[in-house]
Each structure stands twice: as structure tokens, then as C-alpha cells.
Coordinates of C-alpha atoms in Angstrom, one line a residue:
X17 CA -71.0 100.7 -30.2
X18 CA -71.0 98.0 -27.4
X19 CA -72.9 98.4 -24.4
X20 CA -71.7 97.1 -21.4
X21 CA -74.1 95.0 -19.3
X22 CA -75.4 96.5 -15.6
X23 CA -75.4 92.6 -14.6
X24 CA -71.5 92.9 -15.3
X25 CA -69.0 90.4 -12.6
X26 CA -68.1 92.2 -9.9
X27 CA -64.8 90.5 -9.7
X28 CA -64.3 92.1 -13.2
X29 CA -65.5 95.8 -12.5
X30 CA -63.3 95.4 -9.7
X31 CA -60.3 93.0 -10.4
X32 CA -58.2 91.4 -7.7
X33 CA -54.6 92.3 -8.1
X34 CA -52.4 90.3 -9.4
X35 CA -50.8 88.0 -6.4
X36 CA -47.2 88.2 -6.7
X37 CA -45.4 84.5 -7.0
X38 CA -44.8 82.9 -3.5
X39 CA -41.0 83.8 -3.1
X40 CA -42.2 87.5 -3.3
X41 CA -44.6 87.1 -0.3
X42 CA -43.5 88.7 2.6
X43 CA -45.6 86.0 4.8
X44 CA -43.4 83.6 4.1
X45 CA -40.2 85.0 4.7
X46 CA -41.4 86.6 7.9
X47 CA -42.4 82.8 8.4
X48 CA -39.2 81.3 7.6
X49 CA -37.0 84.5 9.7
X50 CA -39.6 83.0 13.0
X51 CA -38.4 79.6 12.2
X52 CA -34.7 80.8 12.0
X53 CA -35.0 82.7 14.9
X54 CA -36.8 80.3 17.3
X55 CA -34.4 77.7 16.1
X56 CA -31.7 80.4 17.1
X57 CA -33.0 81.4 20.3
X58 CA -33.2 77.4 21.4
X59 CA -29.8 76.5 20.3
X60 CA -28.2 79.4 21.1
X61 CA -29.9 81.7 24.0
X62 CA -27.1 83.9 24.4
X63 CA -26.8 85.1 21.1
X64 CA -30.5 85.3 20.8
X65 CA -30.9 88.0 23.7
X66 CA -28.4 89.6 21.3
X67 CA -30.7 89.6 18.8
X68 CA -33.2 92.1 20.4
X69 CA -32.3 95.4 18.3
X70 CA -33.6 93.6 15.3
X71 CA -37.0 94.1 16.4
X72 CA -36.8 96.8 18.4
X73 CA -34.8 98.8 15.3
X74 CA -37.9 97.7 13.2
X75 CA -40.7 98.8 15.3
X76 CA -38.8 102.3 15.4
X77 CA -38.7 102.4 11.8
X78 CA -42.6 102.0 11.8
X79 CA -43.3 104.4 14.6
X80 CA -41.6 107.1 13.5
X81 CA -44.4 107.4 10.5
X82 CA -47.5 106.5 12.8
X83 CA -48.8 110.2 14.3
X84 CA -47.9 111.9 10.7
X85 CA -49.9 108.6 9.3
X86 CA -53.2 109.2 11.2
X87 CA -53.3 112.8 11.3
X88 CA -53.1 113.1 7.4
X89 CA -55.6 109.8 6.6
X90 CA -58.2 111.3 9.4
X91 CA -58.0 115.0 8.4
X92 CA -58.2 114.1 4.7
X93 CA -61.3 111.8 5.2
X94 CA -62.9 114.8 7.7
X95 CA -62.2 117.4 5.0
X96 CA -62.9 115.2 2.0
X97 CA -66.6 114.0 3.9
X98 CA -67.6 117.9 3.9
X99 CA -70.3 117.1 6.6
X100 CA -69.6 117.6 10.1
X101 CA -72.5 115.7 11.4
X102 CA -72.0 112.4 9.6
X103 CA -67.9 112.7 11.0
X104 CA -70.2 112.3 14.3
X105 CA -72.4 109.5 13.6
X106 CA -69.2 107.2 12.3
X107 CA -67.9 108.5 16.0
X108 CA -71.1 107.1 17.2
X109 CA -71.3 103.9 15.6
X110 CA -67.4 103.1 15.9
X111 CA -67.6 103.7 19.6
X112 CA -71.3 101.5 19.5
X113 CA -69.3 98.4 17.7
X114 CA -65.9 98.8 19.8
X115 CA -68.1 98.1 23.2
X116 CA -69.7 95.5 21.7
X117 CA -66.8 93.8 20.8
X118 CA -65.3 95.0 24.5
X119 CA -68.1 93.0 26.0
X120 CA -68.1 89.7 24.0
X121 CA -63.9 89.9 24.5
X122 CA -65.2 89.9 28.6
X123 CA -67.8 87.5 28.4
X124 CA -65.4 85.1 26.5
X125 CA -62.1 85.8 29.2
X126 CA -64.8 85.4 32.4
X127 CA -66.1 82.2 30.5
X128 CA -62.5 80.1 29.5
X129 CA -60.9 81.2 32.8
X130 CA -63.8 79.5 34.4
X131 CA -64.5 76.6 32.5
X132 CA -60.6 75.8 32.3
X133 CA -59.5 77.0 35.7
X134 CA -55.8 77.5 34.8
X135 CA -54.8 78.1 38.2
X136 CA -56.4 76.0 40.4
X137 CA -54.1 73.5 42.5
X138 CA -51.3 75.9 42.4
X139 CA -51.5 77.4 45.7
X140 CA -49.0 80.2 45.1
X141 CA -48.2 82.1 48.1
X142 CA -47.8 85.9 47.1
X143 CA -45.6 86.7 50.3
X144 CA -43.1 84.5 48.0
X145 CA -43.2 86.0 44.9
X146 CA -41.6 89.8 45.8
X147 CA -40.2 90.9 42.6
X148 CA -37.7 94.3 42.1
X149 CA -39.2 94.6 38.4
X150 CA -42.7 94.4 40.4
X151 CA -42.4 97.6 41.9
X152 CA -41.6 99.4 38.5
X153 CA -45.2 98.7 37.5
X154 CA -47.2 99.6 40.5
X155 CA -45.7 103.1 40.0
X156 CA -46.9 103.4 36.5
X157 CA -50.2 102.0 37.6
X158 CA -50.8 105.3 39.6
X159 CA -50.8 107.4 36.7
X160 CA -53.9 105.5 36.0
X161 CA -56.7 107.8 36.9
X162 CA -60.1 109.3 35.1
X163 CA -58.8 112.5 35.3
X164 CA -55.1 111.5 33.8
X165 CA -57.2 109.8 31.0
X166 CA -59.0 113.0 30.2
X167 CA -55.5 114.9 30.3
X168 CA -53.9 112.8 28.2
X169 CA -56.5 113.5 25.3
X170 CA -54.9 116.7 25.2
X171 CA -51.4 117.1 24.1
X172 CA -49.6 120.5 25.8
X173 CA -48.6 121.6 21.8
X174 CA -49.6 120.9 18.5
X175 CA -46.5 119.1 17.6
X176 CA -45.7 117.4 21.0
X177 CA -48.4 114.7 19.9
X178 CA -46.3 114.0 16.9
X179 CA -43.0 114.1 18.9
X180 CA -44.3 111.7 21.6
X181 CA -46.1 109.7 19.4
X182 CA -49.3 109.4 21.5
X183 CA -52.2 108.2 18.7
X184 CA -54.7 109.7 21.4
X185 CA -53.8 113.0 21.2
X186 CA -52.6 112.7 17.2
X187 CA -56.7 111.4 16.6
X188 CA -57.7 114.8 18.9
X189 CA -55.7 117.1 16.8
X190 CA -56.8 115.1 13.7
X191 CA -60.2 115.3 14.3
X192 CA -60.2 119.4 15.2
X193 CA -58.4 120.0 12.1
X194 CA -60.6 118.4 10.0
X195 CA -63.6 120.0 11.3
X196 CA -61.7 123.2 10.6
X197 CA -60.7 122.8 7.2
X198 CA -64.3 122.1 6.7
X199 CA -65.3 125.4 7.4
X200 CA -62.3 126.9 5.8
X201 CA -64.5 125.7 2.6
X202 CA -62.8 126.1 -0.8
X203 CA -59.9 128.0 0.5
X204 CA -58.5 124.7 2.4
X205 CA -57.8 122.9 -0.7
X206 CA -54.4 123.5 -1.3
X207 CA -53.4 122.2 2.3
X208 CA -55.4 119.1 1.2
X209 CA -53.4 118.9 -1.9
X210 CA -50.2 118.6 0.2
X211 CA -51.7 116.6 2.9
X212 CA -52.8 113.9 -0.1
X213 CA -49.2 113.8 -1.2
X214 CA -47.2 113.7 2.1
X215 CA -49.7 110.5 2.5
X216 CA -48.8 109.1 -0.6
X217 CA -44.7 109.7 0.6
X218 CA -45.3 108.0 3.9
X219 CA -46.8 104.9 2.3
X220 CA -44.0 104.6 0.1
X221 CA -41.8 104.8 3.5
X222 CA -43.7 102.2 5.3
X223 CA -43.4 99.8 1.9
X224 CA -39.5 100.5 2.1
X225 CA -39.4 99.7 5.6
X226 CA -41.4 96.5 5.4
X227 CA -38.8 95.2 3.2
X228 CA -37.2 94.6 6.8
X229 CA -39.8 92.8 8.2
X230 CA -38.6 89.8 8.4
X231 CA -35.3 90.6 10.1
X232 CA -37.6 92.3 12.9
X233 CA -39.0 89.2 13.1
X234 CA -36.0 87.6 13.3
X235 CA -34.6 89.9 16.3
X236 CA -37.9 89.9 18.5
X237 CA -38.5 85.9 18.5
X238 CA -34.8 85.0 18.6
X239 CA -35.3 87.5 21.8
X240 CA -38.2 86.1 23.3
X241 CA -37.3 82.2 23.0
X242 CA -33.5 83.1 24.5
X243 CA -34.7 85.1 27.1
X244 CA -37.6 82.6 27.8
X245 CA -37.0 79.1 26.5
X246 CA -39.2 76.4 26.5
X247 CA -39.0 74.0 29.4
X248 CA -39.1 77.3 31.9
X249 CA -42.6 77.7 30.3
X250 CA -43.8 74.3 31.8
X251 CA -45.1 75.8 34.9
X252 CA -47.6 78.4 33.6
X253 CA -47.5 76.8 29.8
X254 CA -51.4 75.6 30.6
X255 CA -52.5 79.5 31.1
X256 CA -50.9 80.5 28.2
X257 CA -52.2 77.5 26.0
X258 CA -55.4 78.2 27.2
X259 CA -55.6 81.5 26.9
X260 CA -54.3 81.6 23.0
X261 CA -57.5 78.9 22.8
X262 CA -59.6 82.0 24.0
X263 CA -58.0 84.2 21.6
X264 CA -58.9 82.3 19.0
X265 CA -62.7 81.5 19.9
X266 CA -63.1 85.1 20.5
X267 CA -61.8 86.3 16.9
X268 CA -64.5 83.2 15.4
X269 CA -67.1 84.6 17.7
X270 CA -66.3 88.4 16.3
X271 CA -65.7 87.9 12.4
X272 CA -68.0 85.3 11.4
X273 CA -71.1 87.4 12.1
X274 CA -69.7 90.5 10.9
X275 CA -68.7 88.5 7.8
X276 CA -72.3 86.9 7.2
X277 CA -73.6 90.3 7.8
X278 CA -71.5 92.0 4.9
X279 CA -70.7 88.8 2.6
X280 CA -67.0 88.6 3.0
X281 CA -65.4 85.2 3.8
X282 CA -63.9 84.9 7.2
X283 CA -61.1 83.0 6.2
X284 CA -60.4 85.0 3.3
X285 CA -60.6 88.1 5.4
X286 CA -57.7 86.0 7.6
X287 CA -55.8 85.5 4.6
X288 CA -55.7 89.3 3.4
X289 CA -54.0 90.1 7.1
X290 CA -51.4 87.3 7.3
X291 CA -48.6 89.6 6.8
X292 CA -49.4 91.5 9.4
X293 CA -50.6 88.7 11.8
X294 CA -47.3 87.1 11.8
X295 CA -45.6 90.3 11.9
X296 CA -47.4 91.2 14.8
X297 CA -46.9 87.7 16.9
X298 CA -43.0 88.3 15.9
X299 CA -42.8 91.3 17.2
X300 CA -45.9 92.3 19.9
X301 CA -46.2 95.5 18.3
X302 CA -49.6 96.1 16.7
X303 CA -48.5 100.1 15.8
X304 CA -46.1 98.1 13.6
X305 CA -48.5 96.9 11.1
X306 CA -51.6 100.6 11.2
X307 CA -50.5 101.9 8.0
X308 CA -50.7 98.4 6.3
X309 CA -54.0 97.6 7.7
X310 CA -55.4 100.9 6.3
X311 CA -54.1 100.3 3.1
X312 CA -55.9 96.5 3.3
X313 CA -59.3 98.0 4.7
X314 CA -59.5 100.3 1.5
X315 CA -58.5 97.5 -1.1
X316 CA -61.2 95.6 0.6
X317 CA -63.6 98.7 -0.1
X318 CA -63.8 100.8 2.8
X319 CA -64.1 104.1 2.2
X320 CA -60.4 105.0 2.6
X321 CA -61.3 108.2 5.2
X322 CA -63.7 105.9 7.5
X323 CA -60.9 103.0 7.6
X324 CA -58.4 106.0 9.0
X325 CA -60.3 107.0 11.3
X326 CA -62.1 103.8 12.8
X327 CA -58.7 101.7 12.8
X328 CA -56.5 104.7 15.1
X329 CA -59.5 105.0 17.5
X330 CA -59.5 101.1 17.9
X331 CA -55.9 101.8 19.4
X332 CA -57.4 103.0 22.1
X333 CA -61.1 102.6 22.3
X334 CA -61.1 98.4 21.2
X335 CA -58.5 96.9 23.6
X336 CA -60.1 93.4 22.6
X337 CA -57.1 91.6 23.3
X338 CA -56.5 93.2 26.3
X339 CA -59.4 92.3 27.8
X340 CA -58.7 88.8 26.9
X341 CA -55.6 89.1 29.0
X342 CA -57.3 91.1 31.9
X343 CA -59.8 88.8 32.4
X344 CA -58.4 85.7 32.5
X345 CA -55.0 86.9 33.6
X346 CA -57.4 88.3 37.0
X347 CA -59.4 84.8 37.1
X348 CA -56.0 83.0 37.2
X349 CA -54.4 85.1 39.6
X350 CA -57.8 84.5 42.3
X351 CA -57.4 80.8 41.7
X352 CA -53.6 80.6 42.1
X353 CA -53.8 82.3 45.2
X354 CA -57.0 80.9 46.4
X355 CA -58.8 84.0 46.6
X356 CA -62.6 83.6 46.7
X357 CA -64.6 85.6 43.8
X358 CA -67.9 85.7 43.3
X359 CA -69.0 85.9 39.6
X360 CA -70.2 89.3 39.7
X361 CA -67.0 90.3 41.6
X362 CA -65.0 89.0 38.5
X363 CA -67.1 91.3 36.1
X364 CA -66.9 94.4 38.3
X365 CA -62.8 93.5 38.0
X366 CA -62.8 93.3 34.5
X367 CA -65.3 96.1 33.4
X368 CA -63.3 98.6 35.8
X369 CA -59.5 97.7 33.7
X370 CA -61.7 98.4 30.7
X371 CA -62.4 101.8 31.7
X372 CA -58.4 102.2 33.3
X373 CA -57.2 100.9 30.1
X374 CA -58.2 103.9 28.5
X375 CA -55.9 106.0 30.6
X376 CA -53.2 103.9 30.4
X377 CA -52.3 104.8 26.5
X378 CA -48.8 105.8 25.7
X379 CA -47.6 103.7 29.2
X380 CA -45.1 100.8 28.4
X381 CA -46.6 97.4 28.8
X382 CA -49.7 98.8 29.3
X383 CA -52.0 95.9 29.7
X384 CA -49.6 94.7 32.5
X385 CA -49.9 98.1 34.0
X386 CA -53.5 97.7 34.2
X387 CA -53.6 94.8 35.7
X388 CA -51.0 95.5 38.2
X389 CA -53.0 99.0 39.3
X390 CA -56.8 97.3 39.3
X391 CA -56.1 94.3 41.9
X392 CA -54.1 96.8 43.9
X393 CA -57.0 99.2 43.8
X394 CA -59.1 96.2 44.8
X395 CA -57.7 94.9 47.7
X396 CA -59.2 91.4 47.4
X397 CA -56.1 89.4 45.5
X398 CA -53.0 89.6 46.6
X399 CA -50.6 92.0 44.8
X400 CA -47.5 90.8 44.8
X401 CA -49.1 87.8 43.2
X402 CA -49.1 89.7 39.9
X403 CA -45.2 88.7 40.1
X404 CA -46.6 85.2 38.5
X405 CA -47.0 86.9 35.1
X406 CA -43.6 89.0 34.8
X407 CA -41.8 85.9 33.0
X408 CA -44.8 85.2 30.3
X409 CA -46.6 88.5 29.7
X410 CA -44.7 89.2 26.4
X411 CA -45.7 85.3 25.2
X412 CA -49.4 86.3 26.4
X413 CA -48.9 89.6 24.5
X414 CA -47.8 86.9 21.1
X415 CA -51.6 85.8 21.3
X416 CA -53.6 89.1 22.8
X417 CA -52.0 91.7 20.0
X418 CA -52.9 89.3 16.7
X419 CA -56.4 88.9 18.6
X420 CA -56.7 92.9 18.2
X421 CA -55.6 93.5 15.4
X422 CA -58.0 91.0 13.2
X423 CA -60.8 91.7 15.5
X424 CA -60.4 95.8 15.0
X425 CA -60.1 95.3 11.1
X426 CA -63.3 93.1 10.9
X427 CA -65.1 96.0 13.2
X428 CA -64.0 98.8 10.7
X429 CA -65.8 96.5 8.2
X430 CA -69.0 96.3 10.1
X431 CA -68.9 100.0 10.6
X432 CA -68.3 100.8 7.0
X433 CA -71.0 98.7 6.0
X434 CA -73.1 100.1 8.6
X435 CA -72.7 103.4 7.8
X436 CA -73.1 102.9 3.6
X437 CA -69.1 103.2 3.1
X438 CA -68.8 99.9 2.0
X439 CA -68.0 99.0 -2.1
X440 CA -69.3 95.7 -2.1
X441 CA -68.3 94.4 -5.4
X442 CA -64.7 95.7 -4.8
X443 CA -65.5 93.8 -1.2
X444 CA -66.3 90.2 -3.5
X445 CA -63.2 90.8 -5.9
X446 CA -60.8 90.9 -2.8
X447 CA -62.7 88.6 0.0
X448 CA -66.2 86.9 -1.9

């Protein structure tokens, strides 16, 4: 009888699968429907605005599977874990990594909006910028309180998470529910039974949808570049060009320790998300792509129930790309206006919207909202200068929600490694 070696190839115990030829990629027709739908949107702006049901259609089809989604990954990983108090240190540890990453994502903004000074020489004056759609936002900004935050945790039924689709208050439920099917012991494992195999339905939904992709993405740019164009972008094209540069340093800064630290390569790591990268800058959803970048996580090696957990509470608790935004979108603002800020009056700014962020989950253009309610709960710039950003916040949002959604992947694979949840030769197979 053969005996296998223990100094067996990783890559063999755990094989890569098979990559499918390039025609079958859904990259690259998501890239070419981008192509198509820029070229679209430039030629013919009219019929691009038209366009705009594409994506939204598509991002419906994705959301409507989200809450059941989490609930069913995060209370099977609870259940499955069987120990309580190790459910609390991965709690511990994701929120430890998130606010690290929060605080590099501030340090970066403060930094590049500094250095680069995207609105000096502008000398907007706000009195001139009153906007109708202006208005809109400063009353969603007032929802924006600690208290509304704590509220909002809690849904006011079992099912009105699922029906509103707030990922807050699904992760709640989630959570409770696995900590009670722990106690329920042997008796619970027939609802985990059925729990395992409405999972398994709603990933065979989200592969159906995805099949769709590309005409999302076809929809949502052809959208944005008739609504937009390109020479109306001349004005403010050096803040948005400087802050994608931002983007990118931060998600450098954020993977490639991470990826020294567990042995992955960063670019392959960038590689395993492209799908969903250009899905995301298509459409400026990042809900669009959760389920996927579960699935990923675990055929990287992360133990499937920490991945379903960690990724969901990123959605709320690791707004990196938001910060991005909020800091240099705050910085820009001040210097456009000429509003004097000292340093430490920047950070103050930017560490408060990272605390209002988390109350403004489940608010339409929520980052914006932020933004809009922290200057006027500052009193120092000008308000109505937030008007400068109306036209270009969904082409800031093209750069900010790709910069999340990498940066909260490569977290959930510092936190599996942290925490021993990590299969390292099924890691090397996919990513060495």
C-alpha cells in the first residue's frame, strides 16, 4: 500500500479550480458592457439616462437575497462554532482590525487632501451655490443622531429587518439566533439542516442573477456618463483624480501588510475580486457583489462562518471608503471656500463622521448625508458649499466603494488568520 507523504504540495491537497476559458469570464464582459456603455453614454446622452433601469433592475435582483444571505451564513457559523465565547472574541478582533483600518483610511484622506490641496484657488462663494436637491440631504442628515444609531440596531419585528433590508438589524437578529440555537443543543439541528440548504438555494440565485451582470453594468455607466459627461467634469476633475490616487494608496497601504503577514500575494488577492471590482465601479453598489465575496473568502480558506460574519459587519462597522471621501471631500470643501482649519480641527471633523456614519445605515447616499449633517453640525464651513459635490458624488462613489470592498475582504483575512480560521495550504493553492 502507498503512503502518502506529510511533505505533500499544498497546491495539490488543495487544487485550484479549473479557470474557465476567457470568453466565459464574467470580468471581461462586464469590461466590454463599461466600454459599450461609456461609449454610449458619450455619443448618445439621451439614450444613456435611459439606460438607468439596467442597473438599477440588477442591484434589485441582488438585494432582494442580501438579509436572507447574512442571516443564514452568520447563524450557521454561530451554531456550527458551538462556543459562545469565541463568537465574542472574533466580535472583538473584527471590531479591533475595522478601526485600524478606519484610522489609516483618515490618516491617508487628511494626508493627500493636504499635500494636493485640490481646492485651493477656487474661491467658491457658498451664498452662490443654493441648490433645491441640497435641501433634501440636510433633512436626512438630522436623522443622524447616537441615539437613532442605537435604534436602528433594532428592527421593530423579526421580519421587518428582512423586509427593509437593513444588514444592521439582519446581523442583530443573526447573531441572537445563533446564540440561541446554541443552547437549544442537539435539538436545533434540523433548523440547521434547512438553514444549510436555503443557503445553498440562495447561492444558486445570486449565480443566476450574475449572469446579468454585465447588462447592469451596462445601464449604470451608460447612466452616469449621459447624465455627467466628460468635459462638465473639468472643473472639479482634479479632486476626483486625486482622490481615486488616494484610494488606491490606501488599498496598497492596507493589503500588502496583511498579505506579508498571512502569505498571500496582493496582486493575486486583486485578481480573485475583479469581478466584483468592476461590478462594483459599474454600478456603486457594494451590497451587489456580499454574497460573491463570501463565497471568494471561503475558496481562499476562511472558515466559511467567520467570512459571514466579518464581511456583513464591515457594511457597517469598516466604512473605509467612506472615510476616504469624508476626509478629503471636508479638506476640499475648507479650501474651496477659504475656510481656515487647523490640523487638529480636520481630525476632530473626520473622526466625528466616523462615529455619524454609523447611524446613517440604511439612508440613501449615505456618505453624502454625512457629510452634509457634520459641517452643518460644525458651523465652521459653509454649508451650502456642500452643493460643490452634488454633480460628482456618484463618480467619487466609482472610486470610494471598490476601495471598501477590497480593503474589507483583505481585513476578513487578517482576522481569520488571527483568530486560527485560516487553511493556509488551501490559502497558497488559490493566492500563493
Amino acid at each position: 500500500m502507498t503512503v502518502l507523504s506529510h511533505t505533500m504540495d499544498p497546491a495539490r491537497a488543495h487544487p485550484a479550480p479549473a479557470r474557465p476559458r476567457i470568453w466565459k469570464q464574467l470580468w471581461l464582459w462586464v469590461l466590454l458592457a463599461m466600454v459599450l456603455g461609456v461609449v454610449l453614454g458619450m455619443e448618445a446622452p439621451h439614450t444613456g439616462l435611459l439606460m438607468q433601469p439596467l442597473g438599477d433592475a440588477f442591484i434589485r435582483l441582488i438585494s432582494m437575497v442580501i438579509a436572507p444571505l447574512i442571516f443564514c451564513t452568520i447563524v450557521s457559523g454561530i451554531a456550527n462554532m458551538a462556543d459562545m465565547s469565541r463568537v465574542g472574541r472574533i466580535a472583538i478582533k473584527t471590531l479591533a482590525v475595522f478601526y485600524a483600518m478606519t484610522l489609516l483610511a483618515i490618516v491617508i484622506a487628511l494626508l493627500a487632501a493636504n499635500i494636493l490641496q485640490p481646492g485651493v484657488g477656487m474661491n467658491v462663494d457658498p451664498a452662490a451655490l443654493h441648490s433645491t436637491n441640497l435641501a433634501d440631504y440636510l433633512n436626512r442628515a438630522e436623522q443622524i443622531t447616537p441615539m437613532a444609531f442605537i435604534l436602528n440596531i433594532i428592527p421593530k419585528s423579526f421580519f421587518g429587518a428582512f423586509v427593509e433590508g437593513n444588514v444592521l438589524q439582519v446581523l442583530f437578529l443573526a447573531v441572537l439566533s445563533g446564540f440561541a440555537l446554541i443552547w437549544m443543543g442537539a435539538r436545533a439541528q434540523p433548523l440547521l439542516d434547512v438553514l444549510d440548504a436555503g443557503l445553498q438555494m440562495i447561492f444558486r440565485i445570486v449565480g443566476m442573477v450574475m449572469w446579468v451582470a454585465p447588462v447592469g453594468a451596462f445601464g449604470a455607466i451608460a447612466f452616469t456618463v449621459g447624465k455627467f459627461g466628460v468635459a462638465s467634469l473639468a472643473s472639479l476633475g482634479t479632486l476626483i483624480g486625486e482622490f481615486y490616487l488616494a484610494c488606491l494608496a490606501f488599498i496598497l497601504c492596507a493589503i500588502v501588510p496583511i498579505a506579508l503577514w498571512c502569505g498571500f500575494s496582493p496582486f493575486k488577492f486583486l485578481r480573485l475580486f475583479r469581478d466584483e471590482l468592476l461590478i462594483s465601479i459599474a454600478t456603486t453598489s457594494s451590497e451587489a457583489v456580499l454574497p460573491r465575496i463570501i463565497t471568494k473568502l471561503t475558496e481562499a480558506g476562511c472558515e466559511k462562518g467567520l467570512a459571514g460574519f466579518t464581511v456583513p459587519a464591515g457594511y457597517s462597522f469598516n466604512l473605509t471608503g467612506a472615510c476616504l471621501y469624508l476626509g478629503m471631500a471636508t479638506i476640499f470643501l475648507a479650501q474651496a471656500t477659504n475656510t481656515p482649519l487647523s490640523f487638529a480641527h480636520q481630525l476632530g471633523l473626520v473622526l466625528l463622521m466616523t462615529v455619524t456614519s454609523k447611524g446613517a445605515a440604511g439612508i440613501p447616499g449615505a456618505a453624502f448625508v454625512v457629510l452634509a449633517a457634520t459641517i452643518s453640525m460644525d458651523h465652521t464651513i459653509p454649508v451650502g458649499s456642500v452643493a460643490l459635490l452634488l454633480g460628482i458624488h456618484r463618480l467619487m462613489s466609482q472610486g470610494f466603494t471598490p476601495t471598501f470592498i477590497i480593503t474589507n475582504a483583505a481585513a476578513t483575512m487578517g482576522i481569520a488568520k488571527w483568530d486560527k480560521a485560516l487553511d493556509t495550504e488551501q490559502m497558497r493553492a488559490r493566492l500563493g
